[in-house]
Short mmCIF file of C-alpha atoms in Angstrom, two decimals:
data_model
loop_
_atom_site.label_atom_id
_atom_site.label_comp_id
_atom_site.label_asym_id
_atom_site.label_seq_id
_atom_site.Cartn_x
_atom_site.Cartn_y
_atom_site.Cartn_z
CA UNK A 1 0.00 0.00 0.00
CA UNK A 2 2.61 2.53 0.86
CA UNK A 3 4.53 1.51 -2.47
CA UNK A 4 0.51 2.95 -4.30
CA UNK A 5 0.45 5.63 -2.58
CA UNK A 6 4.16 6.97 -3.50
CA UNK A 7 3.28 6.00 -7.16
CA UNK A 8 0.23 7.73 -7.18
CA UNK A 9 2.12 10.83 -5.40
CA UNK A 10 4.59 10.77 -8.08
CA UNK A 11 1.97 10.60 -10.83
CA UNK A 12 0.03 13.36 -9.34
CA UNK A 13 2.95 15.55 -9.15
CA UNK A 14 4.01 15.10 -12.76
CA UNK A 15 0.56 15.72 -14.19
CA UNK A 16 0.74 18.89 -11.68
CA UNK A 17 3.70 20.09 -13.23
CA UNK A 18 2.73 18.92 -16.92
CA UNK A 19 -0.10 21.27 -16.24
CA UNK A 20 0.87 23.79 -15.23
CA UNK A 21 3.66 23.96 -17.99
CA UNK A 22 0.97 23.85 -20.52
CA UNK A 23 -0.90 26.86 -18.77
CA UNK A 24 2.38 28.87 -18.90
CA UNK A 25 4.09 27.83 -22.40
CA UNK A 26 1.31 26.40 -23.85
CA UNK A 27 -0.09 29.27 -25.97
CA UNK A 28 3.29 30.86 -26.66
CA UNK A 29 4.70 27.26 -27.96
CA UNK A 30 1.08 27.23 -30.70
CA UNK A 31 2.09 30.93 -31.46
CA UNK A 32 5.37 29.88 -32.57
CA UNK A 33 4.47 26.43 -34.45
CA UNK A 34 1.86 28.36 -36.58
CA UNK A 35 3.96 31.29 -37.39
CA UNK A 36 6.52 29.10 -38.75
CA UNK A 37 3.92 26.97 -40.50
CA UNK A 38 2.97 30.08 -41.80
CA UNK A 39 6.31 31.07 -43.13
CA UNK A 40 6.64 27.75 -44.67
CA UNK A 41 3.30 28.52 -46.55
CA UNK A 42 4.28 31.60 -47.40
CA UNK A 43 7.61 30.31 -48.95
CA UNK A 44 5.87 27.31 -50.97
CA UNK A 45 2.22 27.94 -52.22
CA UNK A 46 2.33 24.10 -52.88
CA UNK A 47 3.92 23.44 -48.99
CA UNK A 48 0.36 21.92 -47.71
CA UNK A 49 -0.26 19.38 -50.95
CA UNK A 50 3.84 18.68 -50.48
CA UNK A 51 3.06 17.82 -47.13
CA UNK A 52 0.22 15.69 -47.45
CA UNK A 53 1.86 13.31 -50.18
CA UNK A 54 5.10 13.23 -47.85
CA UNK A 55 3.06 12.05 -45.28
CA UNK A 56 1.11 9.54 -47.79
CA UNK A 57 4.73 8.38 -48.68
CA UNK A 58 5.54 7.83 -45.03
CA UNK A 59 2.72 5.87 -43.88
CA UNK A 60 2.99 3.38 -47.28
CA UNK A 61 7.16 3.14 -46.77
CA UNK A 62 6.54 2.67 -43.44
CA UNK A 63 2.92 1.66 -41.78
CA UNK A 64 0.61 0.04 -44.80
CA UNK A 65 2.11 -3.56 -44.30
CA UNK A 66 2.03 -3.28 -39.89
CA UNK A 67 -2.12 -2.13 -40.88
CA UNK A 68 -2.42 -4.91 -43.36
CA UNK A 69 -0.58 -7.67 -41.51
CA UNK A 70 -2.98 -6.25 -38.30
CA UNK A 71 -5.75 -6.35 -40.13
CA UNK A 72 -5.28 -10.12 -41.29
CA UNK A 73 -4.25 -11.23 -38.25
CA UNK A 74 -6.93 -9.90 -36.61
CA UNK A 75 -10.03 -10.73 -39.13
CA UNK A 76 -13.09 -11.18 -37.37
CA UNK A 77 -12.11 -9.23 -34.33
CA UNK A 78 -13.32 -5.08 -34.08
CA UNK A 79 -10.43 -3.63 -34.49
CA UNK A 80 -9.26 -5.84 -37.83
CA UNK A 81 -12.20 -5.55 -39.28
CA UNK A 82 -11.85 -1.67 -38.92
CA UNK A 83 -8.80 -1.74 -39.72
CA UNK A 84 -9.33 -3.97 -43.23
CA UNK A 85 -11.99 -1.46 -43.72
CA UNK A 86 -9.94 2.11 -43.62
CA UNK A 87 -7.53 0.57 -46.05
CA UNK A 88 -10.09 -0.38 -48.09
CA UNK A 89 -11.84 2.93 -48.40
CA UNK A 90 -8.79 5.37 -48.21
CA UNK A 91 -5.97 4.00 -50.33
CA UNK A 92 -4.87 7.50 -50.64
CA UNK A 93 -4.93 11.00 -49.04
CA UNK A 94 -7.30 12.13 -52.07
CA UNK A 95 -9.85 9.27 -50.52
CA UNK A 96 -9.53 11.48 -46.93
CA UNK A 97 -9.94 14.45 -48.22
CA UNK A 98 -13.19 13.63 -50.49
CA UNK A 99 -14.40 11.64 -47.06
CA UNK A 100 -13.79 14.80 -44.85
CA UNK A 101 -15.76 17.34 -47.41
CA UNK A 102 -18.54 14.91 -47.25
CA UNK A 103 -19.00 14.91 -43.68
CA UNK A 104 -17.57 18.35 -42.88
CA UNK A 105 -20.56 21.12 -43.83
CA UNK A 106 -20.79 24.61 -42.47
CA UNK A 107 -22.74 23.58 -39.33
CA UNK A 108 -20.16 21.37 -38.64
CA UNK A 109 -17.41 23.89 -39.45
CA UNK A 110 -19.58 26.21 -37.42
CA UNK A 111 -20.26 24.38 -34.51
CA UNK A 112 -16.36 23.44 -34.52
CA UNK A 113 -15.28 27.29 -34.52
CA UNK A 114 -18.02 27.98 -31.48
CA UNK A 115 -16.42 24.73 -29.41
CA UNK A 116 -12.91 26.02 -30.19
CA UNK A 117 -13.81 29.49 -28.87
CA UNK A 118 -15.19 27.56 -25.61
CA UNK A 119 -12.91 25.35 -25.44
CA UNK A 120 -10.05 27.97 -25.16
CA UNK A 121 -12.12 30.54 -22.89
CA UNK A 122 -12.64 27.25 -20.49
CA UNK A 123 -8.69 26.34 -20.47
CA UNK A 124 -7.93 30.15 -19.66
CA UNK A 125 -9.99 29.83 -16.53
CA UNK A 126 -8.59 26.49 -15.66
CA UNK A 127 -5.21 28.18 -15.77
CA UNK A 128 -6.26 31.40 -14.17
CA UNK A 129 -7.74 29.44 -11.04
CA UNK A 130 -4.75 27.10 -10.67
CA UNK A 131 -7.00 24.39 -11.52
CA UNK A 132 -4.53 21.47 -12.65
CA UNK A 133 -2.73 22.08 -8.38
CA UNK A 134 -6.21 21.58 -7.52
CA UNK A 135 -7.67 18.61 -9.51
CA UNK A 136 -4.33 17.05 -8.88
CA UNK A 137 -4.60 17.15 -5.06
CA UNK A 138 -7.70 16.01 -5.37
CA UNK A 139 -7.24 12.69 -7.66
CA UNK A 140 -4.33 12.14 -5.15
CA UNK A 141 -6.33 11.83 -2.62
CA UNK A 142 -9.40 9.94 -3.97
CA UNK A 143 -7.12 7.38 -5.84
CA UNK A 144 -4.91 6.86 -2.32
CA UNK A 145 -8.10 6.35 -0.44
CA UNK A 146 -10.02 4.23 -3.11
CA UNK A 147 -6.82 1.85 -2.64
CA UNK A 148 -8.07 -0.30 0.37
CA UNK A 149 -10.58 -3.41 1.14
CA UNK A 150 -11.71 -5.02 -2.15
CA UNK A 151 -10.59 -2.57 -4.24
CA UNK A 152 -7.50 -3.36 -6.17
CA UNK A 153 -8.17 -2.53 -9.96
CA UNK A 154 -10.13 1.04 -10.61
CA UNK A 155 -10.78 -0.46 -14.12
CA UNK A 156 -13.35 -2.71 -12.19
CA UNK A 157 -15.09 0.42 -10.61
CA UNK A 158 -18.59 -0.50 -9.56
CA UNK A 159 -18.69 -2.37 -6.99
CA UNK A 160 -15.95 -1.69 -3.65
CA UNK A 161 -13.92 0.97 -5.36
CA UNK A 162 -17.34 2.80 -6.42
CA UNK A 163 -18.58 2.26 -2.41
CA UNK A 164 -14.74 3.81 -1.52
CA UNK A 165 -14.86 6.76 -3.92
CA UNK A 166 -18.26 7.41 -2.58
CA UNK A 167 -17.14 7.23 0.75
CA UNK A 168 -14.00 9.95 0.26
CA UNK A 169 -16.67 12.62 -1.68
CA UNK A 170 -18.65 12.53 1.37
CA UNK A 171 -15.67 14.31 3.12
CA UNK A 172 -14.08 16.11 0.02
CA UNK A 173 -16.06 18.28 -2.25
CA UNK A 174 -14.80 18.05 -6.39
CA UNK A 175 -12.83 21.36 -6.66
CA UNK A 176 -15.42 23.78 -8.61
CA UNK A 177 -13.19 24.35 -10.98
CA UNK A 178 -13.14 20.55 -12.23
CA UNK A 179 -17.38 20.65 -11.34
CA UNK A 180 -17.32 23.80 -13.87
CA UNK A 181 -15.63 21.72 -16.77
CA UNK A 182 -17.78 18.71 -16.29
CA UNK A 183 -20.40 20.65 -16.86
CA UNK A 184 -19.62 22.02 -19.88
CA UNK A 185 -18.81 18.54 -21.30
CA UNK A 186 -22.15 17.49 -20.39
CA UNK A 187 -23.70 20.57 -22.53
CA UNK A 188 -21.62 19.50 -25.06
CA UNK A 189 -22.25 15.55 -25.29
CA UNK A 190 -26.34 16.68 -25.65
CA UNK A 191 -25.65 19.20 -27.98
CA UNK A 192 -23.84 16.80 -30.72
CA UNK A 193 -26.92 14.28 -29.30
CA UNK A 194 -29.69 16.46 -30.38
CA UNK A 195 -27.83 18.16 -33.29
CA UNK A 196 -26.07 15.30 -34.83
CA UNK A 197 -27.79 12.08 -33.89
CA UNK A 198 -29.03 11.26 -36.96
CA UNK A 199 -25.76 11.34 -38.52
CA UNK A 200 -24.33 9.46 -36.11
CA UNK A 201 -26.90 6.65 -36.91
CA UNK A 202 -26.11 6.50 -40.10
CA UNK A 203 -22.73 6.30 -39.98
CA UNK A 204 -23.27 3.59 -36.92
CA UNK A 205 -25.27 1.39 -39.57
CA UNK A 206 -22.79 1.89 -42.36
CA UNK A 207 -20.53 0.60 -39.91
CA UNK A 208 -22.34 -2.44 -38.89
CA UNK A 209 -23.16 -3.32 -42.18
CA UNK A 210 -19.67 -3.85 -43.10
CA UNK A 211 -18.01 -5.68 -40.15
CA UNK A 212 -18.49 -9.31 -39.00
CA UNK A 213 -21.24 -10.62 -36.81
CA UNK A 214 -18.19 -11.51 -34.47
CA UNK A 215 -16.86 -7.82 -34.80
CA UNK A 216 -19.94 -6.35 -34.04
CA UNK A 217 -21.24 -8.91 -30.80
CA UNK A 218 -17.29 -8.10 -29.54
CA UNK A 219 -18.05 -4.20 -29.81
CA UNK A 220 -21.67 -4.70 -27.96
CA UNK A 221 -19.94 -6.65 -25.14
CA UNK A 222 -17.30 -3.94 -24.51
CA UNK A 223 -19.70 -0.97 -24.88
CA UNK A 224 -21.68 -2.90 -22.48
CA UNK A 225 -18.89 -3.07 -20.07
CA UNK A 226 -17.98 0.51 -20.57
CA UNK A 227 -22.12 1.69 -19.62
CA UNK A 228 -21.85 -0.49 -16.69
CA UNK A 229 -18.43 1.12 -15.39
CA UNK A 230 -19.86 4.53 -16.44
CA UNK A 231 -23.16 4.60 -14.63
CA UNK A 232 -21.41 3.60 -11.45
CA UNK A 233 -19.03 6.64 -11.78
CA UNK A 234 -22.39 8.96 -12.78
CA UNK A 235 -23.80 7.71 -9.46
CA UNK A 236 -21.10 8.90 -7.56
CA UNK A 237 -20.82 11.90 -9.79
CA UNK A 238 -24.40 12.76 -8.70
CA UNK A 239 -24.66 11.70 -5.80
CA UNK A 240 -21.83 14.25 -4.91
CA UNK A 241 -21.69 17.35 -6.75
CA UNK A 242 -20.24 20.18 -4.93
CA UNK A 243 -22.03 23.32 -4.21
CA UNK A 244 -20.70 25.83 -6.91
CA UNK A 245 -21.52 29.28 -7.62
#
């Protein structure tokens, strides 16, 4: 136990510090990359199509046979069968590109721009309230504490760890700052729901059209897993959320 909670010290710290790096450099650092994408640009009108065929040549020097050899060795399973199926329907960056201007429409564009804008305004006031010190603390502390009784493997969360997590947020509120960006995730996730869930359908059946019975009964079992594990962390979620202005 004390060899967990040292790790989970250690890990805490690092993300800390990773944080709070990217709320001091991290703008400055994008600055820089786009101004010198920029001058490359401006240097070479052709710099972006140059780019994208390097990168074509790359992944076919270097990646096609790992995707293809995956993809065979894995037939039958979700992630071959998805994999056999990209290859099949982009065998070339022109195939991406057509793919993207189908799917990409000025709502989407849009809505993109307007998340963008939120997204940034939301990581200025994570930074400004010394957020990342605060959320770090606190997964510190729940992750320490969760460690005990039955609970040896968060993966497995409902259950003792979910009784254990529920058990530390009795005593120690979610820092407002990390309530405030849930929140806005949530807004999010029901705004592509009720904007976009059509799409998403269709695309879901195009899917499921073209993969194996096997692929698709292995997909339902893990998104099955993955509801179960979420709900229990929503009931703690809910069961717990801190009082914020």
């Amino acid at each position: 136990k004390q060899w967990y909670q040292r790790r989970v010290a250690i890990t805490a710290g690092n993300m800390e510090a990773l944080g709070n790096l990217a709320c001091d450099e991290a703008e400055g650092c994008y600055n820089q990359v786009r101004a010198a994408i920029q001058n490359c640009m401006d240097a070479n009108e052709n710099f972006v199509a140059d780019t994208v065929a390097a990168a074509e040549a790359a992944y076919q020097q270097n990646f096609e046979s790992m995707v293809s050899d995956f993809a065979a060795k894995n037939s039958g399973t979700f992630f071959g069968d998805i994999a056999s199926m990209a290859q099949s329907r982009f065998t070339s960056a022109a195939d991406i590109q057509e793919f993207l201007e189908d799917i990409i429409t000025d709502r989407v564009v849009a809505d993109a721009k307007a998340a963008a804008e939120q997204a940034a305004s939301l990581a200025q006031a994570w930074c400004d309230s010394d957020c990342t010190s605060q959320s770090a603390d606190f997964l510190e502390g729940i992750f320490t504490y969760m460690n005990g009784g039955e609970c040896s493997d968060a993966k497995q969360f409902c259950g003792e760890c979910q009784n254990r997590a529920a058990e530390y947020f009795s005593d120690n509120a979610l820092p407002c700052c990390v309530e405030n960006v849930v929140q806005k995730g949530i807004e999010a996730y029901d705004y592509v729901v009720e904007n976009y869930s059509e799409s998403i359908q269709n695309y879901r059946d195009q899917l499921v059209e073209q993969i194996s019975d096997a692929a698709y009964s292995e997909a339902l079992a893990v998104k099955d897993k993955v509801v179960e594990q979420f709900n229990c962390v929503a009931d703690v979620y809910n069961g717990n959320r801190p009082a914020c202005a």
